[in-house]
Each structure stands twice: as C-alpha cells, then as structure tokens.
Amino acid sequence: MTPADSTPAARALDEAVRLLQNGDLVAFPTETVYGLGAAARDPLAVRRIFAAKGRPADHPLIVHLPDATALDAWGVTEGTAAVVLADRFWPGPLTLVLRRRPGVPDEVTGGLDTVGLRVPAHPVAQALLRAFGDGIAAPSANRFGRVSPTLARHVREELGPDVFVLDGGPCAVGVESTIVDLSGPTPTLLRPGGLPVEALEAILGHLPPGGTRAPGTLPGHYSPRTSLLLSSDADAAAARLVGKGLRVEILWGTDEADHARRLYAELRRMDELGVDVLVAELAEERGLGRAINDRLRRAAWPHAGEAPLEDGDDPSER
Ligand code: TXA
Ligand code: MG
C-alpha cells in the first residue's frame, strides 16, 4: 500500500468497493442527491435496496456508469440521440432511458424492457464507479416517499446508523437528474431535474412529457411533515398565518441554483424545527426553475389525493 492509499478517504473507498463486491449496499454522493447503491449486475444485492428504502419492487432504478463507453453494454443506443446527449452532458445530472440489453436484471428495471442510465459528475461517485468498474444501481438514498438526501447526515437519518455512507459533503445541484426517455419513437421528458430542459430541447426539439413512472412522478412523493404553502406573495401569506398563531418560515434562495441546492435540506430543517407552515413562491418556469417548481408542487401535496395548499388555505384546518 502506498501512503496515498491509507488516507481515510481512500480507505473508505476501498471498503465501499469491497461491500459492493460482496452484494452489500453503499450510499454515495452524486452532484444531484445521495444515492443508495448496489452492484447492478447482482439481483440479490439490488433487492436489498428495495428492502432498505421500503420501496415497491416494481419501481425501476437508475444504473450509474463510470463513463459513456459502458452505455452500449446496458442500453440500445442505435437510432437514438443517446450518444450525442452523453457526449454533451455526461458526466452530469442527466438520465437516459433506453431499451435495455439482455442480461440487465429485472430487479433493476422493475420488469420493464427499458433501463435508466447516468454518469454522475461528483468526484466521489466517479472514484467509486471507476474503482468498482461496473454499473451501480442506485435510487436516491431516502425512505420511500421522503425527501431526497443532500448530505451524508440525511442518509443516516433516513436509513439508520448501519448504512455505509461515503461522505462527499453537500450535493452541488440539490435536485435529482433530468430524465429523458429515448426508448420510444420520439423522445419524452419523464422528470425535470438538474439539467435544464432547454439544453436538451436545443438538441432534441420540443420534449413533451412522457408517461408517468413511479415514484418520482407521483404527487406527494416529496412530502415533508411541515405543511408547504405555495404563494404568489410569501411575505403576505406568512404574515396572515403568523396572525393565526402558527409557526411560519419562508423558503428563499439567492438565485435558482442556490434555491435548488438548499431546497431539500430546508424541507428537512423545517421538520426538525417543528415549523407549522413553510411558505414558498414558485420560481420562473424555466431552467432549474422547472425542477424546483415540480418538487415544490409535490411537497405541497400533504396527502395523495388532496389538493395542494394555496393562498387562502389554512393548513391548521386540514
Ligand atoms: O439524480 C438522480 O437521478 C438520483 C441520483 C442518485 O442519481 N437518483 C434518483 O433515483 O433520483 P430515484 O430512484 O429516486 O429516481 C429515479 C427515477 C424514478 O422515478 C424511476 O421511476 C425513473 O427514474 N426510472 C428509472 N428507470 C426507468 C426506466 N427504465 N423507465 C422509466 N423511468 C425510469
Ligand atoms: Mg427518489
């Protein structure tokens, strides 16, 4: 072992690779959110992800790859824009859904004939993928239905102290990857995310929304315990609710990137502080604003089937 190999970070990386090879789970940072990873070729290991998250087994997982050269081993790129998009946007917050190659486990795809693929940009994710040398299946490292983690501490709060977490600090993007479906006759958008849709549309043309896929596409998926009120005038809405004796905070960000980076951590912090209502204004519906608004609208849905809280509603009466 060289001296460089014995740093705590290098030892943690070695341990993570050993765990993955052993069929165990490893939580790791990406530039979007923390993922809970398993060796994507190992069906038993992948099943452990669903057990740890409490997630239904028919929900497909994203396979994380070290680089785009691995793309063809997992998905069918012929006749699609996959290679063009991969060249342009990987590593980065973009997931491509392609028809899957034979041999991709059903546990990964939820039995679908497609597979989601992404090359993450975070240096720790990159180091892990290179050291492991194969695909790592990973959903966000939260319990099913909860807010995605953007700090190593969040992962432990979600999944308990026993989960092995590579700590890469706070996630720089803060919302999940943009997902584009290239498996059909025309590309569709499955989830707005960290890569602005406009950047994809500059190459693909207009991207219509695709069919819904659980879970990141279900209303209420990102619900925090604190009620989230969407308002066109946060100050006025907050003043009204404070007047009713509620504990109120306003969600803010200096710009969209800052807003996205802090969004999930702020939702968690409100729960910890016991805040009754968090008031937020929607961002402009472009760039990262689309992803922010998508997550805000889901978080504002306190219970599936119930209307989101809007101006004039009183969350204490729900
Ligand atoms: O930024 C991200 O994408 C993070 C990091 C860890 O990479 N991952 C993430 O994974 O958000 P997850 O499982 O929380 O959300 C992945 C979404 C789900 O909504 C899933 O349904 C969709 O991707 N998905 C995965 N494979 C798919 C497929 N073959 N077809 C359609 N949707 C798919
Ligand atoms: Mg998720």
GROMACS .gro file of C-alpha atoms and ligand atoms in nm:
model
  352
    1MET     CA    1   0.000   0.000   0.000
    2THR     CA    2   0.135   0.344  -0.088
    3PRO     CA    3   0.094   0.625   0.169
    4ALA     CA    4  -0.175   0.785  -0.050
    5ASP     CA    5  -0.381   0.467  -0.025
    6SER     CA    6  -0.405   0.485   0.351
    7THR     CA    7  -0.584   0.820   0.375
    8PRO     CA    8  -0.929   0.793   0.540
    9ALA     CA    9  -1.094   0.875   0.206
   10ALA     CA   10  -0.902   0.603   0.022
   11ARG     CA   11  -0.976   0.350   0.296
   12ALA     CA   12  -1.346   0.438   0.281
   13LEU     CA   13  -1.342   0.393  -0.096
   14ASP     CA   14  -1.174   0.051  -0.064
   15GLU     CA   15  -1.434  -0.051   0.192
   16ALA     CA   16  -1.716   0.068  -0.035
   17VAL     CA   17  -1.586  -0.138  -0.327
   18ARG     CA   18  -1.548  -0.443  -0.101
   19LEU     CA   19  -1.908  -0.403   0.018
   20LEU     CA   20  -2.043  -0.371  -0.339
   21GLN     CA   21  -1.847  -0.679  -0.450
   22ASN     CA   22  -1.995  -0.860  -0.151
   23GLY     CA   23  -2.353  -0.778  -0.252
   24ASP     CA   24  -2.396  -0.513   0.019
   25LEU     CA   25  -2.524  -0.155  -0.008
   26VAL     CA   26  -2.322   0.166  -0.018
   27ALA     CA   27  -2.464   0.518  -0.001
   28PHE     CA   28  -2.262   0.766  -0.205
   29PRO     CA   29  -2.277   1.132  -0.304
   30THR     CA   30  -2.365   1.247  -0.654
   31GLU     CA   31  -2.386   1.606  -0.771
   32THR     CA   32  -2.768   1.583  -0.755
   33VAL     CA   33  -2.855   1.389  -0.436
   34TYR     CA   34  -2.707   1.096  -0.240
   35GLY     CA   35  -2.775   0.753  -0.390
   36LEU     CA   36  -2.810   0.412  -0.224
   37GLY     CA   37  -2.605   0.180  -0.444
   38ALA     CA   38  -2.574  -0.190  -0.515
   39ALA     CA   39  -2.389  -0.386  -0.783
   40ALA     CA   40  -2.631  -0.353  -1.074
   41ARG     CA   41  -2.550  -0.699  -1.212
   42ASP     CA   42  -2.629  -0.866  -0.878
   43PRO     CA   43  -3.006  -0.923  -0.839
   44LEU     CA   44  -2.985  -1.015  -0.471
   45ALA     CA   45  -2.788  -0.702  -0.393
   46VAL     CA   46  -3.039  -0.488  -0.584
   47ARG     CA   47  -3.325  -0.641  -0.384
   48ARG     CA   48  -3.158  -0.514  -0.067
   49ILE     CA   49  -3.209  -0.158  -0.195
   50PHE     CA   50  -3.586  -0.203  -0.204
   51ALA     CA   51  -3.587  -0.355   0.144
   52ALA     CA   52  -3.375  -0.069   0.286
   53LYS     CA   53  -3.590   0.201   0.127
   54GLY     CA   54  -3.929   0.039   0.185
   55ARG     CA   55  -3.985   0.091  -0.188
   56PRO     CA   56  -4.217  -0.118  -0.407
   57ALA     CA   57  -4.012  -0.367  -0.611
   58ASP     CA   58  -4.161  -0.270  -0.947
   59HIS     CA   59  -4.006   0.077  -0.941
   60PRO     CA   60  -3.709   0.091  -1.179
   61LEU     CA   61  -3.364   0.208  -1.066
   62ILE     CA   62  -3.105   0.420  -1.244
   63VAL     CA   63  -2.780   0.240  -1.331
   64HIS     CA   64  -2.479   0.467  -1.269
   65LEU     CA   65  -2.184   0.415  -1.502
   66PRO     CA   66  -1.820   0.530  -1.482
   67ASP     CA   67  -1.831   0.678  -1.832
   68ALA     CA   68  -2.023   0.671  -2.158
   69THR     CA   69  -1.819   0.385  -2.305
   70ALA     CA   70  -2.024   0.150  -2.085
   71LEU     CA   71  -2.352   0.275  -2.235
   72ASP     CA   72  -2.388   0.010  -2.505
   73ALA     CA   73  -2.341  -0.274  -2.258
   74TRP     CA   74  -2.665  -0.170  -2.084
   75GLY     CA   75  -2.888   0.003  -2.337
   76VAL     CA   76  -2.963   0.012  -2.707
   77THR     CA   77  -2.828   0.339  -2.848
   78GLU     CA   78  -2.884   0.270  -3.220
   79GLY     CA   79  -3.138   0.503  -3.375
   80THR     CA   80  -3.142   0.732  -3.068
   81ALA     CA   81  -2.972   1.057  -2.966
   82ALA     CA   82  -2.813   0.880  -2.667
   83VAL     CA   83  -2.451   0.909  -2.780
   84VAL     CA   84  -2.492   1.277  -2.876
   85LEU     CA   85  -2.651   1.357  -2.538
   86ALA     CA   86  -2.394   1.152  -2.348
   87ASP     CA   87  -2.106   1.331  -2.524
   88ARG     CA   88  -2.258   1.667  -2.449
   89PHE     CA   89  -2.393   1.627  -2.094
   90TRP     CA   90  -2.209   1.341  -1.919
   91PRO     CA   91  -2.083   1.336  -1.659
   92GLY     CA   92  -2.379   1.533  -1.530
   93PRO     CA   93  -2.737   1.544  -1.400
   94LEU     CA   94  -2.899   1.366  -1.696
   95THR     CA   95  -3.054   1.016  -1.701
   96LEU     CA   96  -3.121   0.845  -2.034
   97VAL     CA   97  -3.390   0.578  -2.059
   98LEU     CA   98  -3.308   0.329  -2.335
   99ARG     CA   99  -3.431  -0.011  -2.442
  100ARG     CA  100  -3.233  -0.249  -2.227
  101ARG     CA  101  -2.979  -0.508  -2.331
  102PRO     CA  102  -3.047  -0.872  -2.246
  103GLY     CA  103  -2.891  -0.953  -1.911
  104VAL     CA  104  -2.991  -0.634  -1.731
  105PRO     CA  105  -3.162  -0.777  -1.420
  106ASP     CA  106  -3.540  -0.738  -1.387
  107GLU     CA  107  -3.474  -0.620  -1.032
  108VAL     CA  108  -3.308  -0.308  -1.179
  109THR     CA  109  -3.570  -0.227  -1.442
  110GLY     CA  110  -3.878  -0.321  -1.241
  111GLY     CA  111  -3.951  -0.572  -1.517
  112LEU     CA  112  -3.962  -0.301  -1.788
  113ASP     CA  113  -3.789  -0.352  -2.123
  114THR     CA  114  -3.604  -0.024  -2.069
  115VAL     CA  115  -3.321   0.088  -1.841
  116GLY     CA  116  -3.225   0.428  -1.694
  117LEU     CA  117  -2.854   0.519  -1.727
  118ARG     CA  118  -2.646   0.804  -1.590
  119VAL     CA  119  -2.280   0.905  -1.549
  120PRO     CA  120  -2.265   1.124  -1.236
  121ALA     CA  121  -2.015   1.410  -1.210
  122HIS     CA  122  -1.939   1.408  -0.837
  123PRO     CA  123  -1.569   1.319  -0.785
  124VAL     CA  124  -1.651   1.065  -0.511
  125ALA     CA  125  -1.913   0.896  -0.731
  126GLN     CA  126  -1.663   0.895  -1.017
  127ALA     CA  127  -1.392   0.744  -0.797
  128LEU     CA  128  -1.630   0.478  -0.668
  129LEU     CA  129  -1.754   0.383  -1.016
  130ARG     CA  130  -1.401   0.364  -1.155
  131ALA     CA  131  -1.276   0.157  -0.863
  132PHE     CA  132  -1.576  -0.078  -0.881
  133GLY     CA  133  -1.552  -0.091  -1.259
  134ASP     CA  134  -1.914  -0.175  -1.337
  135GLY     CA  135  -2.267  -0.032  -1.312
  136ILE     CA  136  -2.407   0.067  -0.973
  137ALA     CA  137  -2.787   0.068  -0.943
  138ALA     CA  138  -2.895   0.347  -0.712
  139PRO     CA  139  -3.213   0.532  -0.624
  140SER     CA  140  -3.200   0.839  -0.401
  141ALA     CA  141  -3.092   0.728  -0.051
  142ASN     CA  142  -3.416   0.815   0.130
  143ARG     CA  143  -3.702   0.604   0.263
  144PHE     CA  144  -3.980   0.566   0.005
  145GLY     CA  145  -4.195   0.879  -0.018
  146ARG     CA  146  -3.949   1.104   0.165
  147VAL     CA  147  -3.732   1.395   0.058
  148SER     CA  148  -3.401   1.302  -0.112
  149PRO     CA  149  -3.083   1.343   0.096
  150THR     CA  150  -2.830   1.608   0.002
  151LEU     CA  151  -2.594   1.549   0.298
  152ALA     CA  152  -2.439   1.229   0.437
  153ARG     CA  153  -2.616   1.304   0.767
  154HIS     CA  154  -2.954   1.297   0.590
  155VAL     CA  155  -2.881   0.945   0.463
  156ARG     CA  156  -2.813   0.821   0.818
  157GLU     CA  157  -3.130   0.991   0.942
  158GLU     CA  158  -3.328   0.817   0.668
  159LEU     CA  159  -3.174   0.472   0.668
  160GLY     CA  160  -3.023   0.436   1.016
  161PRO     CA  161  -2.669   0.428   1.152
  162ASP     CA  162  -2.578   0.091   0.997
  163VAL     CA  163  -2.580   0.207   0.636
  164PHE     CA  164  -2.230   0.264   0.495
  165VAL     CA  165  -2.209   0.621   0.364
  166LEU     CA  166  -1.928   0.775   0.162
  167ASP     CA  167  -1.933   1.138   0.272
  168GLY     CA  168  -1.880   1.381  -0.016
  169GLY     CA  169  -2.020   1.690   0.151
  170PRO     CA  170  -2.330   1.878   0.033
  171CYS     CA  171  -2.461   1.797  -0.317
  172ALA     CA  172  -2.389   2.085  -0.555
  173VAL     CA  173  -2.707   2.060  -0.764
  174GLY     CA  174  -2.953   1.952  -0.494
  175VAL     CA  175  -3.239   1.818  -0.711
  176GLU     CA  176  -3.242   1.484  -0.894
  177SER     CA  177  -3.132   1.431  -1.253
  178THR     CA  178  -3.341   1.525  -1.554
  179ILE     CA  179  -3.479   1.206  -1.711
  180VAL     CA  180  -3.536   1.179  -2.085
  181ASP     CA  181  -3.692   0.870  -2.241
  182LEU     CA  182  -3.525   0.770  -2.570
  183SER     CA  183  -3.681   0.423  -2.586
  184GLY     CA  184  -3.983   0.519  -2.798
  185PRO     CA  185  -4.035   0.668  -3.143
  186THR     CA  186  -3.989   1.026  -3.012
  187PRO     CA  187  -3.801   1.149  -2.702
  188THR     CA  188  -4.008   1.247  -2.398
  189LEU     CA  189  -3.936   1.416  -2.066
  190LEU     CA  190  -4.001   1.189  -1.766
  191ARG     CA  191  -3.872   1.425  -1.496
  192PRO     CA  192  -3.739   1.782  -1.499
  193GLY     CA  193  -3.418   1.796  -1.295
  194GLY     CA  194  -3.069   1.932  -1.258
  195LEU     CA  195  -3.005   1.967  -1.631
  196PRO     CA  196  -3.225   2.243  -1.778
  197VAL     CA  197  -3.479   2.101  -2.023
  198GLU     CA  198  -3.392   2.386  -2.261
  199ALA     CA  199  -3.041   2.242  -2.302
  200LEU     CA  200  -3.194   1.910  -2.417
  201GLU     CA  201  -3.453   2.080  -2.637
  202ALA     CA  202  -3.175   2.269  -2.817
  203ILE     CA  203  -3.068   1.926  -2.947
  204LEU     CA  204  -3.388   1.721  -2.947
  205GLY     CA  205  -3.651   1.983  -3.023
  206HIS     CA  206  -3.962   2.018  -2.805
  207LEU     CA  207  -3.976   1.750  -2.536
  208PRO     CA  208  -4.332   1.651  -2.444
  209PRO     CA  209  -4.392   1.491  -2.104
  210GLY     CA  210  -4.374   1.110  -2.109
  211GLY     CA  211  -4.591   0.853  -1.938
  212THR     CA  212  -4.576   0.859  -1.558
  213ARG     CA  213  -4.335   0.629  -1.384
  214ALA     CA  214  -4.340   0.586  -1.011
  215PRO     CA  215  -4.217   0.710  -0.770
  216GLY     CA  216  -4.059   1.045  -0.852
  217THR     CA  217  -4.357   1.122  -1.071
  218LEU     CA  218  -4.633   1.062  -0.816
  219PRO     CA  219  -4.799   1.354  -0.637
  220GLY     CA  220  -4.700   1.370  -0.274
  221HIS     CA  221  -4.374   1.193  -0.328
  222TYR     CA  222  -4.159   1.461  -0.170
  223SER     CA  223  -4.386   1.546   0.122
  224PRO     CA  224  -4.217   1.685   0.430
  225ARG     CA  225  -4.410   1.681   0.760
  226THR     CA  226  -4.426   2.061   0.772
  227SER     CA  227  -4.708   2.194   0.553
  228LEU     CA  228  -4.576   2.372   0.248
  229LEU     CA  229  -4.785   2.662   0.121
  230LEU     CA  230  -4.728   2.788  -0.233
  231SER     CA  231  -4.800   3.159  -0.259
  232SER     CA  232  -4.752   3.435  -0.512
  233ASP     CA  233  -4.673   3.668  -0.220
  234ALA     CA  234  -4.482   3.481   0.051
  235ASP     CA  235  -4.449   3.776   0.288
  236ALA     CA  236  -4.823   3.847   0.291
  237ALA     CA  237  -4.914   3.478   0.326
  238ALA     CA  238  -4.666   3.434   0.611
  239ALA     CA  239  -4.799   3.740   0.792
  240ARG     CA  240  -5.154   3.607   0.765
  241LEU     CA  241  -5.059   3.269   0.911
  242VAL     CA  242  -4.843   3.418   1.188
  243GLY     CA  243  -5.153   3.620   1.279
  244LYS     CA  244  -5.333   3.290   1.339
  245GLY     CA  245  -5.064   3.184   1.585
  246LEU     CA  246  -4.885   2.941   1.354
  247ARG     CA  247  -4.508   2.897   1.344
  248VAL     CA  248  -4.411   3.005   0.992
  249GLU     CA  249  -4.092   3.024   0.785
  250ILE     CA  250  -4.035   3.147   0.430
  251LEU     CA  251  -3.829   2.945   0.182
  252TRP     CA  252  -3.579   3.155  -0.009
  253GLY     CA  253  -3.281   3.130  -0.238
  254THR     CA  254  -3.050   3.396  -0.377
  255ASP     CA  255  -3.093   3.250  -0.727
  256GLU     CA  256  -3.227   2.930  -0.881
  257ALA     CA  257  -2.907   2.730  -0.835
  258ASP     CA  258  -2.895   2.830  -0.469
  259HIS     CA  259  -3.266   2.756  -0.429
  260ALA     CA  260  -3.227   2.406  -0.578
  261ARG     CA  261  -2.917   2.332  -0.370
  262ARG     CA  262  -3.089   2.423  -0.043
  263LEU     CA  263  -3.442   2.302  -0.116
  264TYR     CA  264  -3.441   1.951   0.036
  265ALA     CA  265  -3.216   2.045   0.328
  266GLU     CA  266  -3.455   2.328   0.412
  267LEU     CA  267  -3.761   2.099   0.399
  268ARG     CA  268  -3.584   1.869   0.646
  269ARG     CA  269  -3.479   2.155   0.870
  270MET     CA  270  -3.838   2.278   0.894
  271ASP     CA  271  -3.946   1.934   1.013
  272GLU     CA  272  -3.667   1.936   1.273
  273LEU     CA  273  -3.761   2.284   1.395
  274GLY     CA  274  -4.127   2.189   1.426
  275VAL     CA  275  -4.237   2.466   1.190
  276ASP     CA  276  -4.612   2.452   1.110
  277VAL     CA  277  -4.603   2.610   0.765
  278LEU     CA  278  -4.324   2.680   0.520
  279VAL     CA  279  -4.429   2.940   0.263
  280ALA     CA  280  -4.266   2.933  -0.081
  281GLU     CA  281  -4.303   3.128  -0.402
  282LEU     CA  282  -4.278   2.931  -0.726
  283ALA     CA  283  -3.972   3.001  -0.943
  284GLU     CA  284  -3.995   3.108  -1.304
  285GLU     CA  285  -4.092   2.806  -1.515
  286ARG     CA  286  -3.760   2.773  -1.699
  287GLY     CA  287  -3.413   2.627  -1.642
  288LEU     CA  288  -3.369   2.485  -1.293
  289GLY     CA  289  -3.692   2.662  -1.201
  290ARG     CA  290  -3.888   2.381  -1.368
  291ALA     CA  291  -3.731   2.121  -1.141
  292ILE     CA  292  -3.773   2.341  -0.832
  293ASN     CA  293  -4.142   2.400  -0.908
  294ASP     CA  294  -4.201   2.032  -0.980
  295ARG     CA  295  -4.059   1.936  -0.638
  296LEU     CA  296  -4.236   2.222  -0.459
  297ARG     CA  297  -4.572   2.119  -0.605
  298ARG     CA  298  -4.521   1.759  -0.495
  299ALA     CA  299  -4.409   1.864  -0.148
  300ALA     CA  300  -4.714   2.091  -0.121
  301TRP     CA  301  -4.940   1.790  -0.160
  302PRO     CA  302  -4.975   1.686   0.203
  303HIS     CA  303  -5.163   1.364   0.131
  304ALA     CA  304  -5.209   1.189  -0.202
  305GLY     CA  305  -5.546   1.278  -0.346
  306GLU     CA  306  -5.573   1.606  -0.153
  307ALA     CA  307  -5.537   1.942  -0.326
  308PRO     CA  308  -5.211   2.133  -0.267
  309LEU     CA  309  -5.219   2.418  -0.018
  310GLU     CA  310  -5.263   2.751  -0.186
  311ASP     CA  311  -5.314   3.112  -0.087
  312GLY     CA  312  -5.618   3.146   0.137
  313ASP     CA  313  -5.599   2.790   0.273
  314ASP     CA  314  -5.535   2.735   0.642
  315PRO     CA  315  -5.318   2.426   0.695
  316SER     CA  316  -5.425   2.404   1.060
  317GLU     CA  317  -5.777   2.324   0.939
  318ARG     CA  318  -5.667   2.028   0.730
  319TXA     O1  319  -3.021   1.235  -0.964
  319TXA     C1  320  -3.070   1.123  -0.964
  319TXA     O2  321  -3.131   1.077  -1.062
  319TXA     C2  322  -3.053   1.040  -0.837
  319TXA     C3  323  -2.905   1.009  -0.818
  319TXA     C4  324  -2.880   0.916  -0.703
  319TXA     O3  325  -2.853   0.959  -0.937
  319TXA     N1  326  -3.129   0.919  -0.845
  319TXA     C5  327  -3.264   0.917  -0.835
  319TXA     O4  328  -3.317   0.789  -0.835
  319TXA     O5  329  -3.332   1.016  -0.825
  319TXA     P1  330  -3.468   0.757  -0.797
  319TXA     O6  331  -3.479   0.610  -0.800
  319TXA     O7  332  -3.504   0.825  -0.670
  319TXA     O8  333  -3.548   0.817  -0.915
  319TXA     C6  334  -3.527   0.761  -1.043
  319TXA     C7  335  -3.646   0.782  -1.130
  319TXA     C8  336  -3.770   0.711  -1.081
  319TXA     O9  337  -3.880   0.800  -1.093
  319TXA     C9  338  -3.783   0.595  -1.176
  319TXA    O10  339  -3.917   0.558  -1.194
  319TXA    C10  340  -3.721   0.652  -1.303
  319TXA    O11  341  -3.613   0.727  -1.257
  319TXA     N2  342  -3.670   0.545  -1.389
  319TXA    C11  343  -3.562   0.465  -1.368
  319TXA     N3  344  -3.551   0.374  -1.466
  319TXA    C12  345  -3.654   0.397  -1.551
  319TXA    C13  346  -3.699   0.334  -1.670
  319TXA     N4  347  -3.637   0.228  -1.723
  319TXA     N5  348  -3.809   0.385  -1.729
  319TXA    C14  349  -3.872   0.491  -1.678
  319TXA     N6  350  -3.837   0.553  -1.564
  319TXA    C15  351  -3.728   0.506  -1.502
  320MG      MG  352  -3.602   0.920  -0.530
   0.00000   0.00000   0.00000
